């Protein structure tokens, strides 16, 4: 009986092992910077604040020693704080674990990896920028937008990328048979 599910179970096992391994490495990485913010979170905050400052020169960011949160400010007043969970690395781990576990040709995998990670990063920057605007204009709605709407949209992009990946790999497998 398990034989008919061999491919699905193999995929699932690979996915879980990759996800746990990459998440463990990421946790070690974040812990190595505690109590300060890790460099990826600082970079994401810096990039978000830069884009916001194009439209509003009063926007800035600053790293606060001894805390993992990196505030984005307006006129030196904190509007939102970016934490390590907001840097999109966890979403990238979910994405990458899937495409590696699903398998495919190396060159296509590398191209798709670069496209996917870049798109996730850009979408996450847009998410942080949008959260800044929501916090500034509609602070009472921030929880909903942060926890549900924008996070859901980011994961919808990941699901769309997964779907695209499975179509590309299936097409490749058909062409090589």
Tab-separated table of C-alpha atoms in Angstrom, residues 6-102:
chain	number	residue	atom	x	y	z
A	6	UNK	CA	6.281	6.323	-2.490
A	7	UNK	CA	6.882	9.518	-4.514
A	8	UNK	CA	4.657	11.632	-2.293
A	9	UNK	CA	6.180	10.260	0.911
A	10	UNK	CA	9.711	10.728	-0.448
A	11	UNK	CA	8.913	14.331	-1.370
A	12	UNK	CA	7.366	14.951	2.048
A	13	UNK	CA	10.351	13.433	3.876
A	14	UNK	CA	12.825	15.501	1.843
A	15	UNK	CA	10.777	18.642	2.407
A	16	UNK	CA	10.556	18.137	6.173
A	17	UNK	CA	14.272	17.316	6.525
A	18	UNK	CA	15.309	20.320	4.412
A	19	UNK	CA	12.898	22.624	6.212
A	20	UNK	CA	14.102	21.523	9.658
A	21	UNK	CA	17.775	21.709	8.665
A	22	UNK	CA	17.494	25.163	7.076
A	23	UNK	CA	15.330	26.465	9.922
A	24	UNK	CA	17.847	25.153	12.460
A	25	UNK	CA	20.695	26.892	10.627
A	26	UNK	CA	18.658	30.073	10.504
A	27	UNK	CA	17.842	29.843	14.233
A	28	UNK	CA	21.556	29.406	14.971
A	29	UNK	CA	22.311	32.427	12.780
A	30	UNK	CA	19.750	34.637	14.570
A	31	UNK	CA	20.867	33.444	18.015
A	32	UNK	CA	24.486	34.289	17.204
A	33	UNK	CA	23.546	37.981	17.018
A	34	UNK	CA	21.380	38.176	20.140
A	35	UNK	CA	20.551	40.450	21.816
A	36	UNK	CA	21.105	42.622	18.725
A	37	UNK	CA	19.346	42.518	15.366
A	38	UNK	CA	20.842	40.232	12.738
A	39	UNK	CA	22.321	41.821	9.575
A	40	UNK	CA	19.563	40.535	7.254
A	41	UNK	CA	16.857	42.165	9.368
A	42	UNK	CA	18.864	45.397	9.443
A	43	UNK	CA	19.280	45.270	5.637
A	44	UNK	CA	15.555	44.667	5.046
A	45	UNK	CA	14.718	47.572	7.344
A	46	UNK	CA	17.292	49.795	5.641
A	47	UNK	CA	15.909	48.975	2.176
A	48	UNK	CA	12.315	49.555	3.300
A	49	UNK	CA	13.189	52.869	4.941
A	50	UNK	CA	15.122	53.927	1.835
A	51	UNK	CA	12.098	53.375	-0.425
A	52	UNK	CA	9.821	55.160	2.051
A	53	UNK	CA	12.259	58.082	2.299
A	54	UNK	CA	11.926	58.674	-1.452
A	55	UNK	CA	8.324	59.717	-0.792
A	56	UNK	CA	8.855	61.183	2.672
A	57	UNK	CA	12.325	62.480	3.625
A	58	UNK	CA	11.323	62.377	7.308
A	59	UNK	CA	11.488	58.553	7.244
A	60	UNK	CA	14.525	56.832	8.668
A	61	UNK	CA	15.625	53.805	10.623
A	62	UNK	CA	18.109	53.148	13.382
A	63	UNK	CA	19.586	50.095	14.989
A	64	UNK	CA	19.046	49.978	18.732
A	65	UNK	CA	21.855	48.100	20.477
A	66	UNK	CA	20.589	45.339	22.759
A	67	UNK	CA	17.324	44.726	20.913
A	68	UNK	CA	16.425	42.576	17.919
A	69	UNK	CA	13.857	45.106	16.685
A	70	UNK	CA	14.863	47.733	14.132
A	71	UNK	CA	12.522	50.743	14.152
A	72	UNK	CA	11.397	52.613	11.071
A	73	UNK	CA	10.781	56.169	12.173
A	74	UNK	CA	9.189	59.359	10.949
A	75	UNK	CA	10.592	62.545	12.449
A	76	UNK	CA	12.399	60.358	15.017
A	77	UNK	CA	9.115	58.760	16.166
A	78	UNK	CA	8.885	54.979	15.806
A	79	UNK	CA	6.097	53.995	13.403
A	80	UNK	CA	6.854	50.250	13.103
A	81	UNK	CA	9.580	47.898	14.259
A	82	UNK	CA	11.012	45.195	12.031
A	83	UNK	CA	11.855	41.954	13.814
A	84	UNK	CA	13.771	38.950	12.471
A	85	UNK	CA	10.504	37.228	11.547
A	86	UNK	CA	9.784	40.105	9.165
A	87	UNK	CA	12.913	39.685	7.055
A	88	UNK	CA	11.386	36.996	4.775
A	89	UNK	CA	14.026	34.345	5.517
A	90	UNK	CA	11.443	31.929	6.956
A	91	UNK	CA	9.320	32.329	3.816
A	92	UNK	CA	12.398	31.740	1.648
A	93	UNK	CA	13.144	28.555	3.623
A	94	UNK	CA	9.611	27.272	2.974
A	95	UNK	CA	9.966	28.096	-0.741
A	96	UNK	CA	13.451	26.640	-1.194
A	97	UNK	CA	12.672	23.444	0.725
A	98	UNK	CA	9.797	22.758	-1.660
A	99	UNK	CA	11.647	23.344	-4.922
A	100	UNK	CA	14.644	21.282	-3.823
A	101	UNK	CA	12.454	18.441	-2.505
A	102	UNK	CA	10.365	18.417	-5.684
